[in-house]
Coordinates of C-alpha atoms and ligand atoms in Angstrom, one line a residue:
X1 CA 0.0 0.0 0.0
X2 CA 1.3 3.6 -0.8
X3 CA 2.0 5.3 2.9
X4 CA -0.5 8.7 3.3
X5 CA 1.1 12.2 3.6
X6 CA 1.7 11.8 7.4
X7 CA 3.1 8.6 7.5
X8 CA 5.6 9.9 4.6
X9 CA 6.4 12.6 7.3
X10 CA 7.0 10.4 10.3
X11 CA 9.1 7.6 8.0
X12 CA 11.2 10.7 6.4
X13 CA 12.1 12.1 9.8
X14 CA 13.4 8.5 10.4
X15 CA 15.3 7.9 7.5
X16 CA 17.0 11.4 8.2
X17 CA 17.5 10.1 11.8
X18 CA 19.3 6.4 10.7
X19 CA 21.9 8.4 8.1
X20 CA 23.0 10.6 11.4
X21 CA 23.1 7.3 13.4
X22 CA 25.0 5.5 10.5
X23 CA 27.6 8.7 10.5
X24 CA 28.0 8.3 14.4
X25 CA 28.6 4.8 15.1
X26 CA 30.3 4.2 11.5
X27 CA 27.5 1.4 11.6
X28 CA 26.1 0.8 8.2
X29 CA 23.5 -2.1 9.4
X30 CA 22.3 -2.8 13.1
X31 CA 20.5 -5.9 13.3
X32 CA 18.2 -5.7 16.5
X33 CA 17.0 -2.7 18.5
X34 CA 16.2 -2.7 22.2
X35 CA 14.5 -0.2 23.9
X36 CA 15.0 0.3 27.5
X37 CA 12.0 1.2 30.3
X38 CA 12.5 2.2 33.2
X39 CA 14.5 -0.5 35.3
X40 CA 16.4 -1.9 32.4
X41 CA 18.6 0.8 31.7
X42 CA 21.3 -0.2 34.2
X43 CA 21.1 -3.6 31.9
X44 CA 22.8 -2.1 29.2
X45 CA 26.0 -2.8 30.5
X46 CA 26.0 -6.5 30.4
X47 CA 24.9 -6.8 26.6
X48 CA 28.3 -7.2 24.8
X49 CA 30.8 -4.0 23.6
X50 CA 29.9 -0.5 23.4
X51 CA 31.1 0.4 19.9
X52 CA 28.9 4.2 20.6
X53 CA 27.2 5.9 23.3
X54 CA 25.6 9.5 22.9
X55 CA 22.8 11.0 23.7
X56 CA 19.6 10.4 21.5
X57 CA 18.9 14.5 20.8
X58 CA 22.3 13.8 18.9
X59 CA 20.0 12.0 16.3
X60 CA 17.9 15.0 14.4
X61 CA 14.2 14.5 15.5
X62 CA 14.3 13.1 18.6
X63 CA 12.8 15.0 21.6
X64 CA 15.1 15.8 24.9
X65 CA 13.9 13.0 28.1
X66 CA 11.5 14.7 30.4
X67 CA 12.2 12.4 33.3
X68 CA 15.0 11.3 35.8
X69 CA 15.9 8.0 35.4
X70 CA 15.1 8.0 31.9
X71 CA 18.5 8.4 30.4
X72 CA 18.1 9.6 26.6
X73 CA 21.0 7.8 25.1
X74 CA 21.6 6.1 22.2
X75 CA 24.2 3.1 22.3
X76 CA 25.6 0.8 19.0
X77 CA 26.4 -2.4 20.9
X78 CA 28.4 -5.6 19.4
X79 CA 27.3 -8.9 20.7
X80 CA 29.1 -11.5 19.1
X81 CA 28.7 -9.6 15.8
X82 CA 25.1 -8.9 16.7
X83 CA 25.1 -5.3 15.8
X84 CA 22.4 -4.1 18.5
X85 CA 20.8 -0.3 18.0
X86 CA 20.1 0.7 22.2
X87 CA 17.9 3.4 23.4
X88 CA 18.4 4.1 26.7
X89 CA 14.9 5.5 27.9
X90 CA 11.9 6.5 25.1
X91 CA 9.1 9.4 24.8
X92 CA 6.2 8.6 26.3
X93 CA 2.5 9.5 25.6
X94 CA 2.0 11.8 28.5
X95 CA 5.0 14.0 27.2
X96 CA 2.7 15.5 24.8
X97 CA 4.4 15.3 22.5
X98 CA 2.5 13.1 19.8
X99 CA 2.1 9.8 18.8
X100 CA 5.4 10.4 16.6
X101 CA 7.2 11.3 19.1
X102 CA 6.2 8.3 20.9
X103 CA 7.5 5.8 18.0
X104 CA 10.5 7.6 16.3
X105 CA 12.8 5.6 17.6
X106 CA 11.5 2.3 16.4
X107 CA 10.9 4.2 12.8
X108 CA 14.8 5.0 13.1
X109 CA 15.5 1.3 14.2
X110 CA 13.8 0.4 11.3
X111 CA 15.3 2.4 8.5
X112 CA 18.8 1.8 10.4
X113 CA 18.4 -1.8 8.9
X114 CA 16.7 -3.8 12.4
X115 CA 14.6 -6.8 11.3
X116 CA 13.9 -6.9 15.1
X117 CA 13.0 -5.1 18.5
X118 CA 13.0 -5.7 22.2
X119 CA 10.5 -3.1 23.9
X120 CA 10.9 -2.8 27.9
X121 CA 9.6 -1.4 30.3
X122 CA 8.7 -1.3 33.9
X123 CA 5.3 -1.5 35.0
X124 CA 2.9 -2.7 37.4
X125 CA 2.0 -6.3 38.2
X126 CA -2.3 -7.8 39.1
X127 CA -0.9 -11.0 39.7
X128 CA 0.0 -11.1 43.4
X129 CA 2.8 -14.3 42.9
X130 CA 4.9 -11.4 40.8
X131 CA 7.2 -9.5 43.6
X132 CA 9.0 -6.5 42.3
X133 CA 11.7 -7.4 40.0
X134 CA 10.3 -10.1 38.5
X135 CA 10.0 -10.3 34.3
X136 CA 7.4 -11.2 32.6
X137 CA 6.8 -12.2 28.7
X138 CA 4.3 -9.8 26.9
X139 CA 2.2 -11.9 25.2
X140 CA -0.6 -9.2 23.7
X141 CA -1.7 -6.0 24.4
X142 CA -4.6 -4.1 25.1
X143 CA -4.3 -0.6 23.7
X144 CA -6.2 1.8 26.6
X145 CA -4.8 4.9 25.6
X146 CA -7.4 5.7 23.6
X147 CA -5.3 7.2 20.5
X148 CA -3.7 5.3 17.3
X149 CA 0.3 5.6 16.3
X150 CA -0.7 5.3 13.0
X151 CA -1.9 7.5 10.0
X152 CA -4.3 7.2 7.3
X153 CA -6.6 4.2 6.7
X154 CA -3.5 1.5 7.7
X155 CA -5.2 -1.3 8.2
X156 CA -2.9 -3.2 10.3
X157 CA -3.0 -7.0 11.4
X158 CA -1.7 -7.7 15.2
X159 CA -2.4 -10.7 15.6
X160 CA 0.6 -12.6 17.4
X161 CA 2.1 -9.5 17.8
X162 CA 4.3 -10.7 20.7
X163 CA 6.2 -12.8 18.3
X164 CA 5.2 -16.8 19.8
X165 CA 8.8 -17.7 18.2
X166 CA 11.0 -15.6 20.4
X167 CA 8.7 -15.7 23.3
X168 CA 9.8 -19.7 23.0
X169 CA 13.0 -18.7 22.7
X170 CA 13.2 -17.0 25.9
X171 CA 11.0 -19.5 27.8
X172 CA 13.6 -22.1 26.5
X173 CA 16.5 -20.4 28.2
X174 CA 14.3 -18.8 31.3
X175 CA 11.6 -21.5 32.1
X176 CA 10.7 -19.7 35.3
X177 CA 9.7 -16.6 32.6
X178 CA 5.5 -16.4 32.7
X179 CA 3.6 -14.3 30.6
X180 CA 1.5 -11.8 30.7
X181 CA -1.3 -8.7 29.0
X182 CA -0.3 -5.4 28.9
X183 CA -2.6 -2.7 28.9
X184 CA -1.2 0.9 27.9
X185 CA -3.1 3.7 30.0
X186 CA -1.6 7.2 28.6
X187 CA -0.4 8.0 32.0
X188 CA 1.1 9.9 33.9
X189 CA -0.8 9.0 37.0
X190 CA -0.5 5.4 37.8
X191 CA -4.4 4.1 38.0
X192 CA -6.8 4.0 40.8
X193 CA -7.9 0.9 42.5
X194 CA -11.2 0.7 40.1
X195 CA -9.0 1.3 37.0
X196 CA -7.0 -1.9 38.1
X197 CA -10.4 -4.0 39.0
X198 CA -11.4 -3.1 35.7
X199 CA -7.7 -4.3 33.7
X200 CA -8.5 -7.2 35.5
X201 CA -12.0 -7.8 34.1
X202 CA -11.1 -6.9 30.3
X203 CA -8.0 -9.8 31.0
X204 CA -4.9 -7.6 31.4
X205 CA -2.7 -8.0 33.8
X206 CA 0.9 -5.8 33.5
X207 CA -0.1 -2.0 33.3
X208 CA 1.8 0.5 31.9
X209 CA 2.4 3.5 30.0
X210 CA 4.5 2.9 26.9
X211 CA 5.0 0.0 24.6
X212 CA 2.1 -0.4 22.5
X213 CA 2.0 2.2 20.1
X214 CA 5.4 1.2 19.6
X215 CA 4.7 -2.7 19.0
X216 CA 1.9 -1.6 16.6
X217 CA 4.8 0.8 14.7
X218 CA 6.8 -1.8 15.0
X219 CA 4.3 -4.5 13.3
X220 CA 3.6 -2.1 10.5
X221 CA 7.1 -1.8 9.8
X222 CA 7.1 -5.5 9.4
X223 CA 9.6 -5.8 12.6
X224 CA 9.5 -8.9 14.6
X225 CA 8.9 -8.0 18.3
X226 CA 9.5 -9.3 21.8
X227 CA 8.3 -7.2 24.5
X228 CA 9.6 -8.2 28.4
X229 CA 8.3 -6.3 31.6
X230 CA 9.6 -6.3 34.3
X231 CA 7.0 -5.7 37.2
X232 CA 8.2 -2.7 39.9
X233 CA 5.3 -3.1 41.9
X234 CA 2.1 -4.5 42.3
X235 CA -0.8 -2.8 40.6
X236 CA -3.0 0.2 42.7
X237 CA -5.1 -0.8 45.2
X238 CA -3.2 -4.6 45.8
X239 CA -1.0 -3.7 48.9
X240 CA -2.9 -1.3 50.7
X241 CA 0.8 1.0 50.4
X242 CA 0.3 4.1 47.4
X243 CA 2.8 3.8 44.5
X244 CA 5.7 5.7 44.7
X245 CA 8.6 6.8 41.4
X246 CA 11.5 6.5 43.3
X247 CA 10.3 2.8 44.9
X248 CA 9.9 1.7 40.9
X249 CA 13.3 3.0 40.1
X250 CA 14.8 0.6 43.1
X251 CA 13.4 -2.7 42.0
X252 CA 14.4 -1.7 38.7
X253 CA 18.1 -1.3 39.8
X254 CA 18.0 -4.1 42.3
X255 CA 17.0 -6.7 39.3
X256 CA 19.6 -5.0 36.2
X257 CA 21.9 -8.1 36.4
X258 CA 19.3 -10.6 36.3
X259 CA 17.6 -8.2 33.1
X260 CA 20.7 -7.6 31.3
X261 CA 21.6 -11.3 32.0
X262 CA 18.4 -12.6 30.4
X263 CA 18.4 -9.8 27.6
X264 CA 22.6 -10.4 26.3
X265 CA 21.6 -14.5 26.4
X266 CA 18.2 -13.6 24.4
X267 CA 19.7 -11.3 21.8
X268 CA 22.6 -14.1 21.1
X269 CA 19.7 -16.5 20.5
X270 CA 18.3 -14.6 18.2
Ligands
LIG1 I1 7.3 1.2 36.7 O1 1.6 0.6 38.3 C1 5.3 1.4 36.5 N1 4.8 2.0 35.5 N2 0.3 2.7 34.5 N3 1.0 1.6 36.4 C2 1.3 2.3 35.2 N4 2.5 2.5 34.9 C3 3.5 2.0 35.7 C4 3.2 1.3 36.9 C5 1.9 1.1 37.2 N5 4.4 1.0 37.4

């Protein structure tokens, strides 16, 4: 299908964005992106050799991080001769800064040659057996944002948009990994107790605020995508304790080994 005006827009900005990567890291072709959430950034570390590291607004088009603990790098990474395209941190929905703002980076990821994408992120957890720092598999979505990150009538399948193959991958070299539904609220207020009774009901059960819009990008790109959680804390209303940023960012931390562990084995399978 021919792309619509705004689409042609989002994908030019991209392509402009993959030539400055390609002049930066001397990297014609990266292989597999990964985007890092919160709690996965200090996993970065452990995924093989840093070949470049600067920040993303080094890239034309890409909007400065709004948040601490969301770093706003970009890293070229060699595993094994894996060439793997890192963003450190993402824009998210409730930046306001648009839905192409959101998914730029996986539109540069794409254009810079990646066949493949990781999304992370941290987020909230309705099964009680899931105690902070524990990852989980996305195995679908449920879009609750209540906006589209695509343009045009673009008719987009996403069915098994978790890729099943790589989520077997990883349960063949993680069997403790379960998997989970992750529902995308816009954010940035975490939800109130009802919210999370009714995730629940519709059959979600990680909540979050990112990831989605980029999977569908992603799946319209014609990427294959794995998406892995990793659960901070236990959804509103579960412990009888409020949420709290700074709590999130200390799971995150206290579980980087065992994420940038399970990511550097996962990307070598790949
Ligand atoms: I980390 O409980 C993290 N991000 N919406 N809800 C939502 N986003 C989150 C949560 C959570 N924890």
């Amino acid at each position: 299908m021919t792309d619509n005006e705004a689409t042609k827009v989002a994908n030019d900005a991209a392509r402009e964005s993959a030539s400055t990567l390609r002049a930066l890291t001397n990297v014609d072709q990266h292989d597999v992106c990964v985007i890092l959430g919160s709690g996965w950034v200090p996993a970065a570390e452990l995924l093989g050799t840093t070949v470049a590291d600067f920040p993303v607004t080094e890239l034309p088009h890409f909007s400065p991080p709004a948040v601490a603990g969301h770093a706003g790098r970009v890293r070229s990474i060699d595993a094994d001769g894996t060439k793997v395209l890192v963003f450190l941190g993402r824009t998210h929905l409730y930046e306001e800064r648009g839905v192409d703002a959101v998914t730029h980076a996986v539109r540069t990821a794409h254009f810079a040659g990646c066949k493949t994408i990781v999304l992370t992120n941290g987020c909230g957890g309705l099964d009680p057996q899931w105690s902070p720092g524990t990852p989980v598999l996305i195995r679908d979505h449920i879009n609750l944002t209540g906006v589209s990150p695509l343009h045009g009538a673009h008719f987009v399948d996403l069915t098994n948009l978790y890729s099943p193959r790589l989520r077997a991958m990883c349960q063949e070299l993680e069997p403790s990994l379960t998997e989970g539904v992750y529902c995308q609220f816009r954010g940035p207020m975490y939800e109130t107790p009802a919210e999370i009774g009714m995730v629940a009901a519709i059959g979600g059960t990680l909540v979050g605020m990112s990831t989605a819009l980029e999977a569908i990008v992603a799946r319209s790109l014609a990427m294959e995508i794995l998406g892995l959680s990793l659960v901070t804390n236990l959804a509103a209303g579960m412990t009888g304790e409020p949420l709290n940023h700074e709590e999130v960012l200390e799971a995150g931390n206290a579980a980087a080994t065992r994420m940038g562990d399970l990511l550097a084995r996962v990307i070598r399978g790949l």
